[in-house]
mmCIF file with all atom_site columns, C-alpha atoms in Angstrom:
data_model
loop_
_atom_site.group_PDB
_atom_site.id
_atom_site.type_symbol
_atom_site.label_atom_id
_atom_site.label_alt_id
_atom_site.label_comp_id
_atom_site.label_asym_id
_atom_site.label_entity_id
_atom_site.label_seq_id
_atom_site.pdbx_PDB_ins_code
_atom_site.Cartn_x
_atom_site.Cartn_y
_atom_site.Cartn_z
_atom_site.occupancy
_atom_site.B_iso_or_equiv
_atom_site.pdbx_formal_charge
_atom_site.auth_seq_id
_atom_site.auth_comp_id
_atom_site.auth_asym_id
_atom_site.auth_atom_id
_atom_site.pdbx_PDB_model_num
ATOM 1   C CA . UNK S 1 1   ? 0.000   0.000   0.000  1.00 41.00 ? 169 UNK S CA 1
ATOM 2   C CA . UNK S 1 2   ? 1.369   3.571   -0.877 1.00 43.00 ? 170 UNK S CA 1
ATOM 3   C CA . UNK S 1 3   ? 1.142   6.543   0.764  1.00 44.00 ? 171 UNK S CA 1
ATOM 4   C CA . UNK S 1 4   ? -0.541  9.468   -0.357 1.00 44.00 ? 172 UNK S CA 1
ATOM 5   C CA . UNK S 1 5   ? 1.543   12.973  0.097  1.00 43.00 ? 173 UNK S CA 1
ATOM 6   C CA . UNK S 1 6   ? 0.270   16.463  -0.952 1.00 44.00 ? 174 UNK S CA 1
ATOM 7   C CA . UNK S 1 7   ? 2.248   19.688  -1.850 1.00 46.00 ? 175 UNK S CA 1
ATOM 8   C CA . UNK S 1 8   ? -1.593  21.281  -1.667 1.00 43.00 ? 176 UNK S CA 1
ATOM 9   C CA . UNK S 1 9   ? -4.795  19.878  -0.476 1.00 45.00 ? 177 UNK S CA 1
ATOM 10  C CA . UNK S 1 10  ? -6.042  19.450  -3.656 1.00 46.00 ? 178 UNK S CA 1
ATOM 11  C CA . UNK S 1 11  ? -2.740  17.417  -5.416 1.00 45.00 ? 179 UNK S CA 1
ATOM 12  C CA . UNK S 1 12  ? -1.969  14.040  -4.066 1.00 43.00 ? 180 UNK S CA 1
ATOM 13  C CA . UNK S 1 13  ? 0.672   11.889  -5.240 1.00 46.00 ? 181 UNK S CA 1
ATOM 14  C CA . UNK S 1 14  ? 1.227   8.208   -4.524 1.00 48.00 ? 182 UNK S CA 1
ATOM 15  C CA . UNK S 1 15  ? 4.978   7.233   -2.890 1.00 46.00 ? 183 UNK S CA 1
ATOM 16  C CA . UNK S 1 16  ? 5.950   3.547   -2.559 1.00 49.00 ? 184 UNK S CA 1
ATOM 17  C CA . UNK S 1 17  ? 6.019   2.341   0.831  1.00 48.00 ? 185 UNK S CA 1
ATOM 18  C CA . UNK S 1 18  ? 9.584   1.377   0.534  1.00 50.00 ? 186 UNK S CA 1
ATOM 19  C CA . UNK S 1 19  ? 10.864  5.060   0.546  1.00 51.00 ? 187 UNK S CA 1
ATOM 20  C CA . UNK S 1 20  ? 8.822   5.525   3.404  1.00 51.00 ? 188 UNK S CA 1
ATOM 21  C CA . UNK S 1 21  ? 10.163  4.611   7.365  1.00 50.00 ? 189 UNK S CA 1
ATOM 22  C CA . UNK S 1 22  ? 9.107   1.740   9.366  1.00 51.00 ? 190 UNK S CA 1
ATOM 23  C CA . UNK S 1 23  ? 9.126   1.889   12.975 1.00 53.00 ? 191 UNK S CA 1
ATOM 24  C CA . UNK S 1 24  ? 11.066  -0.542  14.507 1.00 57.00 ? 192 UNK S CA 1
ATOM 25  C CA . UNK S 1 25  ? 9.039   -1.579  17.657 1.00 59.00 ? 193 UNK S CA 1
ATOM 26  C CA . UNK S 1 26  ? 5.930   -1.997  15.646 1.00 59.00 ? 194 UNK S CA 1
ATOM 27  C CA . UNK S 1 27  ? 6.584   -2.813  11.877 1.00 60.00 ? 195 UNK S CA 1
ATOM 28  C CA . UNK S 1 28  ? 4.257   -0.485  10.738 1.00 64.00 ? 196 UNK S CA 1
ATOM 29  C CA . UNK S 1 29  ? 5.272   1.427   7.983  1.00 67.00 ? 197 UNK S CA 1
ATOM 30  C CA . UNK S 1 30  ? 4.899   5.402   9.860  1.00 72.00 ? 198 UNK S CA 1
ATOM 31  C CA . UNK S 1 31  ? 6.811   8.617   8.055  1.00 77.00 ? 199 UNK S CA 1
ATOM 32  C CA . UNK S 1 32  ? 8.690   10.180  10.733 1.00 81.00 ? 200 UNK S CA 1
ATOM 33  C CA . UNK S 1 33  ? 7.576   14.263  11.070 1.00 80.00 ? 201 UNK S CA 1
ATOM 34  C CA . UNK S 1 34  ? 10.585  15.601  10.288 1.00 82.00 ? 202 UNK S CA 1
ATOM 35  C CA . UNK S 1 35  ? 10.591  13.992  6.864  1.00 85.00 ? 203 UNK S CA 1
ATOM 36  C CA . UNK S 1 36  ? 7.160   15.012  5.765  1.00 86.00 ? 204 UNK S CA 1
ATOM 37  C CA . UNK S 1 37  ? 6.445   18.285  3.222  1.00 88.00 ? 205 UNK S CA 1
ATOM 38  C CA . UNK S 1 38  ? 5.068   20.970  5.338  1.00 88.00 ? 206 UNK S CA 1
ATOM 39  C CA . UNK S 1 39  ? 1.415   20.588  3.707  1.00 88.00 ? 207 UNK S CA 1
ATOM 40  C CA . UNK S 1 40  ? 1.155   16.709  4.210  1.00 88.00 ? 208 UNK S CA 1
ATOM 41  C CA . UNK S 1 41  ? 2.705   17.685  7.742  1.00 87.00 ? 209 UNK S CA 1
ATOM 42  C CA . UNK S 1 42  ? 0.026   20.448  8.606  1.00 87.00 ? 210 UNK S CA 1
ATOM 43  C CA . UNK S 1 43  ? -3.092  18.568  7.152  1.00 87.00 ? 211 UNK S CA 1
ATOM 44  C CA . UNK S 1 44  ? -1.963  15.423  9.537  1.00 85.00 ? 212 UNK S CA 1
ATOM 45  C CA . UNK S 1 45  ? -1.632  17.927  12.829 1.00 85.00 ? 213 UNK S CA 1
ATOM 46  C CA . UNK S 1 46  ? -5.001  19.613  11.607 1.00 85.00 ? 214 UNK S CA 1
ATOM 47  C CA . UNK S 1 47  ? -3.802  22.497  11.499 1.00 87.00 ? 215 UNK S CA 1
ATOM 48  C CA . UNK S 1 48  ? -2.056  25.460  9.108  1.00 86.00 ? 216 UNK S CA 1
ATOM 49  C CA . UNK S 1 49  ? 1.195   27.591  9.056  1.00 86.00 ? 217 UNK S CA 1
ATOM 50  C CA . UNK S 1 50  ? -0.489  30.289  10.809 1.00 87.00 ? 218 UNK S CA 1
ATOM 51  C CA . UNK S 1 51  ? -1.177  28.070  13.778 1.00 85.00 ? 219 UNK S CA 1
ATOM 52  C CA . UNK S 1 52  ? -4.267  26.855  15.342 1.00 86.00 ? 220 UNK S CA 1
ATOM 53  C CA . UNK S 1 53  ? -7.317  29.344  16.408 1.00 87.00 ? 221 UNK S CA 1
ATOM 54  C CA . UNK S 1 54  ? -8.505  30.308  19.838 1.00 88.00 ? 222 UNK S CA 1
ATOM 55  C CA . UNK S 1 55  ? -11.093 27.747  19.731 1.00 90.00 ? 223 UNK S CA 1
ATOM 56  C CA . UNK S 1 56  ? -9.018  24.684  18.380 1.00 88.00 ? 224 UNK S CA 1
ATOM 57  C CA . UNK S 1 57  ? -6.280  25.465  20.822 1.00 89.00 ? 225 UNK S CA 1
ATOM 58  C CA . UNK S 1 58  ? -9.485  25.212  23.856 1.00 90.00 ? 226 UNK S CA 1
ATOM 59  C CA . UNK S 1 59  ? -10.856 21.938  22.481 1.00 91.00 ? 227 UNK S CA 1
ATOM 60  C CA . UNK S 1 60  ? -6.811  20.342  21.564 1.00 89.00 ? 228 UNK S CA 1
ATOM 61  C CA . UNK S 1 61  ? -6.273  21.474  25.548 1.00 91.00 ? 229 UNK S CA 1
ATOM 62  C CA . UNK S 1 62  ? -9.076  20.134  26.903 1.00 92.00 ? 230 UNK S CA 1
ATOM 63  C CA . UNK S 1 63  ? -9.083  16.420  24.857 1.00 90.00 ? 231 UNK S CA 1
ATOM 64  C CA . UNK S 1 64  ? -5.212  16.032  25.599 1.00 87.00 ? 232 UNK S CA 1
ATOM 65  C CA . UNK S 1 65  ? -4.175  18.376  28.468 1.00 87.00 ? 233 UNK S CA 1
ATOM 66  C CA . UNK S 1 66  ? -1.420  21.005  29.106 1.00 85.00 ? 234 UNK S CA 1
ATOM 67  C CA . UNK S 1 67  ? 1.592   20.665  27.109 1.00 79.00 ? 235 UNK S CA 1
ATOM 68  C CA . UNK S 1 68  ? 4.043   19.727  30.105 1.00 75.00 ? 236 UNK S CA 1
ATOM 69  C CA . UNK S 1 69  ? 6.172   17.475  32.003 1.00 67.00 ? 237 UNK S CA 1
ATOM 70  C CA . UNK S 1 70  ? 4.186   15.600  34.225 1.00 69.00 ? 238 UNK S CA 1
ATOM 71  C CA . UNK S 1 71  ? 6.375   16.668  38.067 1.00 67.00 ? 239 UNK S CA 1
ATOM 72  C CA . UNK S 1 72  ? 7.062   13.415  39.538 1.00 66.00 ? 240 UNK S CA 1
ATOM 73  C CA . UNK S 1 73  ? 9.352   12.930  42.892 1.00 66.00 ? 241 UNK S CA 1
ATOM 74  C CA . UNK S 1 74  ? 12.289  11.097  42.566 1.00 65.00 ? 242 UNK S CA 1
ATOM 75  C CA . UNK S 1 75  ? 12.247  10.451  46.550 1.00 73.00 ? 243 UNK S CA 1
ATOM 76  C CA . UNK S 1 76  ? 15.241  11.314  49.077 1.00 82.00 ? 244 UNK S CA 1
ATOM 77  C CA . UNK S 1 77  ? 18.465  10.689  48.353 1.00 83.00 ? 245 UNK S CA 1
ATOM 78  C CA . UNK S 1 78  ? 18.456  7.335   50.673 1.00 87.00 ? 246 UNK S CA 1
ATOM 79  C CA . UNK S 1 79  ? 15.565  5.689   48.460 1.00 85.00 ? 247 UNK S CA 1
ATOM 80  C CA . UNK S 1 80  ? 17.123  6.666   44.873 1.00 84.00 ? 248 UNK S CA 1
ATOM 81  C CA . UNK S 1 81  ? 20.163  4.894   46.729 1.00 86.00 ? 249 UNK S CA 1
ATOM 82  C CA . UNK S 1 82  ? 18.525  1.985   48.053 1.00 86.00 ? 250 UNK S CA 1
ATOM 83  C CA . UNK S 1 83  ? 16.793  1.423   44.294 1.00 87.00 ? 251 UNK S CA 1
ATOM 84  C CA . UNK S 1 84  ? 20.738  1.092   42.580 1.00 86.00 ? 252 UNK S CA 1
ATOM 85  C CA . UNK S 1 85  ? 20.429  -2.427  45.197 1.00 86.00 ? 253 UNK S CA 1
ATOM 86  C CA . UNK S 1 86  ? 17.412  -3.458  43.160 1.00 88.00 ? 254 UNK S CA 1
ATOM 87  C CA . UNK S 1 87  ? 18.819  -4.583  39.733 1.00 88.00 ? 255 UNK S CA 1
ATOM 88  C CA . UNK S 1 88  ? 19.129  -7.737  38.845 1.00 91.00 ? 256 UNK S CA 1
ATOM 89  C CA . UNK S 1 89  ? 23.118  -7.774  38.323 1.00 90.00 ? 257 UNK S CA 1
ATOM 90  C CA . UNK S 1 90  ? 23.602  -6.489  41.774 1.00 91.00 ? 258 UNK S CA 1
ATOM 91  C CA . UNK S 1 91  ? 21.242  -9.069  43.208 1.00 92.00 ? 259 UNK S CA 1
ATOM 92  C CA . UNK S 1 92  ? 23.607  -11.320 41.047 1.00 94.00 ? 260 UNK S CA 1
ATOM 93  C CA . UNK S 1 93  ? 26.598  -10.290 42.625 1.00 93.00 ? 261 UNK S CA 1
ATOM 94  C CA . UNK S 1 94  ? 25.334  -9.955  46.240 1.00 92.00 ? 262 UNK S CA 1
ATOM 95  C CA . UNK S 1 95  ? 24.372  -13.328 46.214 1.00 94.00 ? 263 UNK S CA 1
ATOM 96  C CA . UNK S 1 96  ? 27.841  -14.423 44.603 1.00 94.00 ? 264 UNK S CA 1
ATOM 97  C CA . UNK S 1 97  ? 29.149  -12.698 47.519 1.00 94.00 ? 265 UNK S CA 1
ATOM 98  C CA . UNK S 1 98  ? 26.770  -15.052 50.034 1.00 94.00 ? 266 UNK S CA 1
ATOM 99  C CA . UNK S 1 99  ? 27.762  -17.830 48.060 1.00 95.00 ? 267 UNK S CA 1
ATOM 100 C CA . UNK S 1 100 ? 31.448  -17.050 48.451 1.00 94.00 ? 268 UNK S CA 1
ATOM 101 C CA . UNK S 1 101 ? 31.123  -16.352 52.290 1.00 93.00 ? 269 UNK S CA 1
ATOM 102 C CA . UNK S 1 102 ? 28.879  -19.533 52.891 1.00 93.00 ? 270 UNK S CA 1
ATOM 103 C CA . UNK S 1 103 ? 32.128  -21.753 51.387 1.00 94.00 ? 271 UNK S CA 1
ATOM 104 C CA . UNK S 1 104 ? 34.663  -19.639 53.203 1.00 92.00 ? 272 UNK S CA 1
ATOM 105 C CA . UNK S 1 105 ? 35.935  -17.363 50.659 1.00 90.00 ? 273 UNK S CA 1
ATOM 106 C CA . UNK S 1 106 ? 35.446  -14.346 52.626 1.00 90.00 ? 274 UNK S CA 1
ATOM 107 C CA . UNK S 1 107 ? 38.294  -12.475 49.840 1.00 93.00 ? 275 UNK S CA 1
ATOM 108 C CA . UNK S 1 108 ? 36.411  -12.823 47.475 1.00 92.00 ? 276 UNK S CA 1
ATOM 109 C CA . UNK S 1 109 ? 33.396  -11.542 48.836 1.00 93.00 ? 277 UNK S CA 1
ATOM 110 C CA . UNK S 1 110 ? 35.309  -8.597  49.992 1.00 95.00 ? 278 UNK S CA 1
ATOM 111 C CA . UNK S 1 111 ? 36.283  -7.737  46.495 1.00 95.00 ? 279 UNK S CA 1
ATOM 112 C CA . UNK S 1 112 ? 32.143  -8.738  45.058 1.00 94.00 ? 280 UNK S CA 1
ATOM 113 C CA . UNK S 1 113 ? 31.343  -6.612  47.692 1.00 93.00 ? 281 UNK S CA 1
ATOM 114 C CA . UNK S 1 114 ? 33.564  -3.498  47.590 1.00 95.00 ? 282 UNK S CA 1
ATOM 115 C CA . UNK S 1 115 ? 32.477  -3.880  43.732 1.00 94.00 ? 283 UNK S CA 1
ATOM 116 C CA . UNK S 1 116 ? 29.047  -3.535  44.256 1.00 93.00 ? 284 UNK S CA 1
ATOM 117 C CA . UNK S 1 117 ? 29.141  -0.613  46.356 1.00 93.00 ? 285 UNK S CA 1
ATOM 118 C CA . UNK S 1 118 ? 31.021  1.121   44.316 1.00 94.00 ? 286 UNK S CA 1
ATOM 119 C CA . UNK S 1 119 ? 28.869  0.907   41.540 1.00 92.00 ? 287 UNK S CA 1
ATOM 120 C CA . UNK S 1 120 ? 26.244  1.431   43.201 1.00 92.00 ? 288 UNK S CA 1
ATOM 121 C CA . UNK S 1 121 ? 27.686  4.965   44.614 1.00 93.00 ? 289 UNK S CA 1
ATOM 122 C CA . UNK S 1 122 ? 28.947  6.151   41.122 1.00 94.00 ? 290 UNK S CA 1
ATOM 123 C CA . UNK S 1 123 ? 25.220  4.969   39.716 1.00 91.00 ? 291 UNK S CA 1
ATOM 124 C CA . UNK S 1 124 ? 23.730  7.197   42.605 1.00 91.00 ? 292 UNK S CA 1
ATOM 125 C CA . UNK S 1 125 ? 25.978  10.214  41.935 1.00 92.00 ? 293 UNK S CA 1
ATOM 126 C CA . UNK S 1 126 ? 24.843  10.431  38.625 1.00 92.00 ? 294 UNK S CA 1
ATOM 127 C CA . UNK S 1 127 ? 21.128  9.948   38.694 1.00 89.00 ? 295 UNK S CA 1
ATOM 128 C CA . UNK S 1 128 ? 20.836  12.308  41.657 1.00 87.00 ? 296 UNK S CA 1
ATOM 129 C CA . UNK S 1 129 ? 22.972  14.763  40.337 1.00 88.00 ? 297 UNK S CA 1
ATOM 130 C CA . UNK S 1 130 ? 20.928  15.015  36.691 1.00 88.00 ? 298 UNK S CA 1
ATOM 131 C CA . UNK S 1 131 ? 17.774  14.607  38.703 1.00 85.00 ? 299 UNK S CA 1
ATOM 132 C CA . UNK S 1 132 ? 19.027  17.917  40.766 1.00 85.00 ? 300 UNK S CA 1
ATOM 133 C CA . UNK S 1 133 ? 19.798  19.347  37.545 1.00 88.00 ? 301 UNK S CA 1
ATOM 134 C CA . UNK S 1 134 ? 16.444  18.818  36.488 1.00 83.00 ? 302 UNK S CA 1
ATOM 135 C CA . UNK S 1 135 ? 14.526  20.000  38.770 1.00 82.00 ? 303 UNK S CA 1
ATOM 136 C CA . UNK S 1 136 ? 16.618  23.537  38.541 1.00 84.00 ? 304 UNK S CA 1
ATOM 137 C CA . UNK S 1 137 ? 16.182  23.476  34.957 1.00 84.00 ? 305 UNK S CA 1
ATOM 138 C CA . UNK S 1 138 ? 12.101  23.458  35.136 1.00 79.00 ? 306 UNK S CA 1
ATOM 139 C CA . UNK S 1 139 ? 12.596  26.112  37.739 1.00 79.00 ? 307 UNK S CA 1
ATOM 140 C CA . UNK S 1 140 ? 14.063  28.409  35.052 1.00 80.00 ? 308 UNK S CA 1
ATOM 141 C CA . UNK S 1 141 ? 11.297  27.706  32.526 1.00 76.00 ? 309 UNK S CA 1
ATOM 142 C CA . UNK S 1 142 ? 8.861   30.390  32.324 1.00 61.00 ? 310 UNK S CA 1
ATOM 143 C CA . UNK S 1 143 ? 5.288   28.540  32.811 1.00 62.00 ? 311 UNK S CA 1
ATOM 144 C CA . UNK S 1 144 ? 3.277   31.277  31.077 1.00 59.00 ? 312 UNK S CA 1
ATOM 145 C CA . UNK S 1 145 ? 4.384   31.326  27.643 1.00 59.00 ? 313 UNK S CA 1
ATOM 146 C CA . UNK S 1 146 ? 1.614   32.444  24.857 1.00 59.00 ? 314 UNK S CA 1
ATOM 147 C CA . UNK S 1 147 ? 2.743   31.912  21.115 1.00 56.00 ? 315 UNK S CA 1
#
């Protein structure tokens, strides 16, 4: 099946669906925006180049909601810590350290240890440092911004 593309709403053109990109988590054959002509673009959105009216921009608000990063808490600093402790390959290696204490390697479970915890620490020292950086980021953005 071919797509149909328009330069204006009254000339459509067929284009083979092999110059045209497939998504890759569903298969289906979807042009990506930023590869579309600005008509066939426009007449998707339901829109124009002018921008939407007054009343389309009430009813587009209402039927899908502000335009904005829902504000979610990451949690203290001890919780965002504690979750590093809850990925599989840590479980992994924390019970490879069990293991190694249980038959009397206590070295090695030393080294498994000090391993974990240090990736844990550097894994928390990034996330809670961008999640900081975040949050004083979208306390810069202006909230009342009218095109």
């Amino acid at each position: 099946m071919a797509a149909r593309t328009a330069d204006s709403p009254d000339q459509l053109e067929e284009v083979p669906d092999e110059k045209r990109p497939v998504s890759r988590l569903s298969g289906h054959v979807e042009p990506a925006y930023w590869s579309l002509e600005t008509s066939e673009l426009v007449g998707r959105l339901e829109t124009s180049t002018s921008g939407l009216l007054s009343v389309d921009a009430a009813i587009r608000l209402a039927k899908f909601g502000r335009n904005a990063l829902a504000s979610r808490s990451g949690g203290s600093a001890l919780a965002v810590f504690a979750r590093h402790f809850r990925s599989p390959l840590v479980l992994i290696l924390v019970f490879a350290a069990a293991v190694s204490v249980f038959v009397g390697e206590g070295h090695e479970a030393a080294i498994i240890g000090a391993i974990v915890l240090a990736s844990c620490v550097l894994s928390f020292t990034q996330e809670y440092g961008a999640s900081r950086a975040m949050e004083v980021l979208q306390q810069r953005i202006s909230r009342d911004h009218r095109a």
